[in-house]
Every structure is written in structure tokens, then in C-alpha cells.
């Protein structure tokens, strides 16, 4: 019985460490995160941290794993709700925007995989392959605008999501209405991308 109690206590400690480390990594990146701050926030000693995660890299990998798991869960749900490949991609884009705002482990996983490729855990692998698959399916079904390559569309999606992750979306507009959320910004951008921005293909003003 004591063995089960010890395992449960260890799992709780690892959970606290990963949650608090995720907040630190998301805010400060790998190099800017101090393990002492993680310990203080989690309420554990440095000895307890190093017992469960012998190195900063192993802790970062655990945070990435948590962020990737959370991402796959919301992406799978959004994908199942799409009735067409493009609807699926749109749902995934909106789900990712909401997740990056709400889930520190996802933000940390995105930042760590971008800043620390040596961890060999790419957050984009939890959603970008699915987006590529759906865009290729859309091409087969003639749902893409003629001349649009699925890989180019996937690059656009990746760039939109990266803008959310890196905080590149515009600041809230000063109006009497509630400011738009990152998810609403991204939805608007996605709709603009779907519709295209050129009114006329032969407009001389649009020529480079």
C-alpha cells in the first residue's frame, strides 16, 4: 500500500514541476528559465527536482511532451468536427489559437521546439502533418483555388499559427466593444486567406 502512496506522491510532484516549468519556459524560454524559480513555484526542493528530472533538458522534454499531448487532443477533436478537409483545417487553426492562449504547456512546447531543436521534440509535428493531409485531400476534391499548392497552403497555416505563438498579432483596438481575441484574429485571417485578397486577376495595380 505504501508503494502505491509513494507512486501517487511522485506523480503529483512531477505534475507540479511540469506545470510550473511550463509557465517558466513559456515566459522566459530555455536559457532564461531558472530551475530555482521552478522549484519555488512548485513548492519542492532542488533535490526533488533533480530526482525526477536529472537535467534541465529532461525537464524541458517533459514539458514538451505535455504540451504535445494537449495539442494532439484538441487537434483531433477539431479535426473530427470538420465536415470537409478545409473545414477541418479551419477548426484546427482556431483550436490551436485557443490552446496557445489557454495552455502554458502548449506555449512552452512551441517555444522550446523553436528555440531548442536539440531537444528533438517539434511541437508542430503534433498538428502540421494532419493539416498537410487535409489540404492534399482538399486538392483532390477540387476545394483549393486553381494554382494553389497544398504545401504552400500548409506554409500559410504554419505562419498564421506561428504569429499567435510568437505574439505577433496586432494589439487590441481601442473601442467600446470587448477587444478581439487571438482566436478571433486568427479566424479573420483564415477567412481572408480562403477568400483571397485579389479582386481581379488582371488588375494592373496588382502587378509587381
Tab-separated table of C-alpha atoms in Angstrom:
chain	number	residue	atom	x	y	z
A	1	UNK	CA	0.000	0.000	0.000
A	2	UNK	CA	2.859	2.353	0.869
A	3	UNK	CA	4.306	1.719	-2.590
A	4	UNK	CA	1.150	2.967	-4.262
A	5	UNK	CA	1.116	6.009	-1.981
A	6	UNK	CA	4.716	6.797	-2.885
A	7	UNK	CA	3.986	6.449	-6.597
A	8	UNK	CA	0.982	8.735	-6.319
A	9	UNK	CA	3.029	11.309	-4.411
A	10	UNK	CA	5.787	11.135	-7.022
A	11	UNK	CA	3.249	11.604	-9.837
A	12	UNK	CA	1.823	14.669	-8.103
A	13	UNK	CA	5.310	16.110	-7.665
A	14	UNK	CA	6.142	15.542	-11.336
A	15	UNK	CA	2.853	17.156	-12.312
A	16	UNK	CA	3.568	20.265	-10.233
A	17	UNK	CA	7.071	20.506	-11.651
A	18	UNK	CA	5.914	20.198	-15.248
A	19	UNK	CA	3.070	22.710	-14.822
A	20	UNK	CA	5.275	25.328	-13.194
A	21	UNK	CA	8.173	24.677	-15.542
A	22	UNK	CA	5.790	25.128	-18.477
A	23	UNK	CA	4.898	28.602	-17.220
A	24	UNK	CA	8.568	29.500	-16.832
A	25	UNK	CA	9.665	28.106	-20.196
A	26	UNK	CA	6.749	29.793	-21.978
A	27	UNK	CA	7.614	33.164	-20.447
A	28	UNK	CA	11.414	33.063	-20.416
A	29	UNK	CA	12.499	30.396	-22.888
A	30	UNK	CA	15.033	27.663	-22.192
A	31	UNK	CA	18.037	29.843	-21.358
A	32	UNK	CA	16.024	32.335	-19.332
A	33	UNK	CA	14.378	29.748	-17.103
A	34	UNK	CA	15.949	29.212	-13.701
A	35	UNK	CA	15.365	25.844	-12.051
A	36	UNK	CA	15.348	27.578	-8.679
A	37	UNK	CA	12.249	29.541	-9.744
A	38	UNK	CA	10.586	26.332	-10.906
A	39	UNK	CA	11.273	24.703	-7.541
A	40	UNK	CA	9.955	27.690	-5.612
A	41	UNK	CA	6.772	27.882	-7.675
A	42	UNK	CA	6.192	24.123	-7.404
A	43	UNK	CA	6.964	24.063	-3.690
A	44	UNK	CA	9.673	21.402	-3.958
A	45	UNK	CA	13.362	21.264	-3.214
A	46	UNK	CA	16.088	21.229	-5.847
A	47	UNK	CA	16.868	17.709	-4.743
A	48	UNK	CA	13.316	16.622	-5.516
A	49	UNK	CA	13.502	18.232	-8.943
A	50	UNK	CA	16.767	16.565	-9.879
A	51	UNK	CA	15.479	13.231	-8.558
A	52	UNK	CA	12.642	13.298	-11.069
A	53	UNK	CA	14.392	15.288	-13.811
A	54	UNK	CA	18.186	14.975	-13.610
A	55	UNK	CA	18.786	17.841	-16.052
A	56	UNK	CA	17.154	20.994	-17.344
A	57	UNK	CA	16.884	19.325	-20.738
A	58	UNK	CA	14.964	16.354	-19.318
A	59	UNK	CA	12.527	18.742	-17.606
A	60	UNK	CA	12.096	20.665	-20.847
A	61	UNK	CA	11.403	17.413	-22.694
A	62	UNK	CA	8.727	16.519	-20.137
A	63	UNK	CA	7.109	19.923	-20.642
A	64	UNK	CA	7.224	19.469	-24.423
A	65	UNK	CA	5.642	16.040	-24.089
A	66	UNK	CA	2.806	17.511	-22.005
A	67	UNK	CA	2.264	20.325	-24.484
A	68	UNK	CA	2.288	17.961	-27.453
A	69	UNK	CA	-0.188	15.619	-25.754
A	70	UNK	CA	-2.567	18.505	-25.024
A	71	UNK	CA	-2.218	19.765	-28.580
A	72	UNK	CA	-2.964	16.397	-30.159
A	73	UNK	CA	-6.110	16.074	-28.056
A	74	UNK	CA	-7.615	19.405	-29.164
A	75	UNK	CA	-6.469	18.962	-32.772
A	76	UNK	CA	-8.036	15.510	-33.017
A	77	UNK	CA	-11.311	16.866	-31.636
A	78	UNK	CA	-11.326	19.817	-34.044
A	79	UNK	CA	-10.496	17.550	-36.968
A	80	UNK	CA	-13.402	15.210	-36.218
A	81	UNK	CA	-15.822	18.141	-36.218
A	82	UNK	CA	-14.882	19.263	-39.739
A	83	UNK	CA	-17.287	18.091	-42.448
A	84	UNK	CA	-14.808	18.852	-45.262
A	85	UNK	CA	-10.990	18.939	-45.348
A	86	UNK	CA	-10.933	22.751	-45.395
A	87	UNK	CA	-13.416	22.966	-42.535
A	88	UNK	CA	-11.161	20.613	-40.627
A	89	UNK	CA	-8.144	22.849	-41.236
A	90	UNK	CA	-10.101	25.915	-40.156
A	91	UNK	CA	-11.203	24.176	-36.983
A	92	UNK	CA	-7.654	23.094	-36.227
A	93	UNK	CA	-6.377	26.647	-36.725
A	94	UNK	CA	-8.956	28.051	-34.299
A	95	UNK	CA	-8.303	25.272	-31.784
A	96	UNK	CA	-4.572	25.937	-31.866
A	97	UNK	CA	-5.098	29.653	-31.310
A	98	UNK	CA	-7.280	28.998	-28.270
A	99	UNK	CA	-4.863	26.399	-26.920
A	100	UNK	CA	-1.860	28.706	-27.207
A	101	UNK	CA	-3.715	31.334	-25.217
A	102	UNK	CA	-5.043	28.993	-22.527
A	103	UNK	CA	-2.409	26.277	-22.114
A	104	UNK	CA	1.086	27.174	-20.907
A	105	UNK	CA	2.420	23.691	-21.728
A	106	UNK	CA	1.462	24.193	-25.396
A	107	UNK	CA	3.082	27.646	-25.470
A	108	UNK	CA	6.184	26.246	-23.822
A	109	UNK	CA	6.357	23.291	-26.222
A	110	UNK	CA	6.040	25.640	-29.196
A	111	UNK	CA	8.735	27.970	-27.887
A	112	UNK	CA	11.120	25.245	-26.771
A	113	UNK	CA	10.922	23.353	-30.053
A	114	UNK	CA	11.657	26.600	-31.889
A	115	UNK	CA	14.483	27.774	-29.630
A	116	UNK	CA	15.977	24.394	-28.667
A	117	UNK	CA	15.914	21.928	-31.604
A	118	UNK	CA	18.447	19.799	-29.723
A	119	UNK	CA	15.537	18.553	-27.589
A	120	UNK	CA	14.326	16.718	-30.719
A	121	UNK	CA	10.681	17.421	-29.892
A	122	UNK	CA	8.976	19.551	-32.526
A	123	UNK	CA	5.604	20.868	-31.368
A	124	UNK	CA	4.485	21.340	-34.969
A	125	UNK	CA	4.650	17.584	-35.513
A	126	UNK	CA	1.544	17.306	-33.318
A	127	UNK	CA	-0.635	19.152	-35.850
A	128	UNK	CA	1.123	20.156	-39.090
A	129	UNK	CA	1.158	16.662	-40.689
A	130	UNK	CA	-2.626	16.485	-40.234
A	131	UNK	CA	-3.041	19.929	-41.812
A	132	UNK	CA	-0.936	18.831	-44.790
A	133	UNK	CA	-3.016	15.674	-45.186
A	134	UNK	CA	-6.300	17.594	-45.140
A	135	UNK	CA	-5.001	20.159	-47.629
A	136	UNK	CA	-3.913	17.403	-50.023
A	137	UNK	CA	-7.384	15.893	-49.656
A	138	UNK	CA	-8.894	19.303	-50.433
A	139	UNK	CA	-6.814	19.441	-53.612
A	140	UNK	CA	-8.088	16.030	-54.703
A	141	UNK	CA	-11.667	17.195	-54.080
A	142	UNK	CA	-11.059	20.436	-56.059
A	143	UNK	CA	-11.628	22.536	-52.956
A	144	UNK	CA	-8.454	24.589	-53.449
A	145	UNK	CA	-8.282	27.596	-55.721
A	146	UNK	CA	-6.640	26.617	-59.051
A	147	UNK	CA	-2.887	27.070	-58.823
A	148	UNK	CA	-2.806	26.755	-55.026
A	149	UNK	CA	-0.390	24.067	-53.886
A	150	UNK	CA	-1.210	22.186	-50.671
A	151	UNK	CA	2.327	22.724	-49.371
A	152	UNK	CA	2.013	26.484	-49.890
A	153	UNK	CA	-1.313	26.475	-48.057
A	154	UNK	CA	0.265	24.456	-45.224
A	155	UNK	CA	3.073	27.021	-45.000
A	156	UNK	CA	0.450	29.757	-44.704
A	157	UNK	CA	-1.283	27.899	-41.871
A	158	UNK	CA	2.037	27.334	-40.094
A	159	UNK	CA	2.850	31.039	-40.423
A	160	UNK	CA	-0.533	32.081	-39.004
A	161	UNK	CA	-0.126	29.788	-36.011
A	162	UNK	CA	3.458	30.968	-35.500
A	163	UNK	CA	2.151	34.535	-35.359
A	164	UNK	CA	-0.091	33.602	-32.452
A	165	UNK	CA	2.660	31.679	-30.702
A	166	UNK	CA	5.187	34.495	-31.052
A	167	UNK	CA	2.680	37.202	-30.055
A	168	UNK	CA	2.803	38.901	-33.459
A	169	UNK	CA	-0.916	39.595	-33.758
A	170	UNK	CA	-1.933	43.283	-33.563
A	171	UNK	CA	-2.737	44.791	-30.153
A	172	UNK	CA	-6.400	45.154	-29.152
A	173	UNK	CA	-8.196	48.025	-30.864
A	174	UNK	CA	-9.479	50.782	-28.580
A	175	UNK	CA	-13.233	50.563	-28.915
A	176	UNK	CA	-16.198	50.374	-26.600
A	177	UNK	CA	-16.573	46.728	-27.551
A	178	UNK	CA	-14.505	43.925	-25.983
A	179	UNK	CA	-11.162	43.614	-27.826
A	180	UNK	CA	-10.888	40.724	-30.291
A	181	UNK	CA	-9.132	37.646	-29.004
A	182	UNK	CA	-6.198	35.957	-30.701
A	183	UNK	CA	-8.592	33.241	-31.787
A	184	UNK	CA	-10.884	35.818	-33.423
A	185	UNK	CA	-7.906	37.480	-35.121
A	186	UNK	CA	-6.752	34.159	-36.493
A	187	UNK	CA	-10.248	33.225	-37.656
A	188	UNK	CA	-10.453	36.507	-39.568
A	189	UNK	CA	-7.043	35.926	-41.155
A	190	UNK	CA	-8.002	32.389	-42.127
A	191	UNK	CA	-11.237	33.563	-43.742
A	192	UNK	CA	-9.296	36.216	-45.658
A	193	UNK	CA	-6.856	33.574	-46.870
A	194	UNK	CA	-9.702	31.328	-48.014
A	195	UNK	CA	-11.380	34.127	-49.969
A	196	UNK	CA	-8.186	35.520	-51.479
A	197	UNK	CA	-7.175	39.164	-51.423
A	198	UNK	CA	-7.128	39.971	-55.145
A	199	UNK	CA	-10.358	41.378	-56.566
A	200	UNK	CA	-9.317	40.981	-60.208
A	201	UNK	CA	-6.552	38.774	-61.576
A	202	UNK	CA	-5.804	41.207	-64.433
A	203	UNK	CA	-5.852	44.401	-62.341
A	204	UNK	CA	-2.775	46.437	-63.493
A	205	UNK	CA	-2.415	47.878	-59.997
A	206	UNK	CA	-1.773	44.391	-58.628
A	207	UNK	CA	1.163	43.734	-60.965
A	208	UNK	CA	4.589	43.636	-59.254
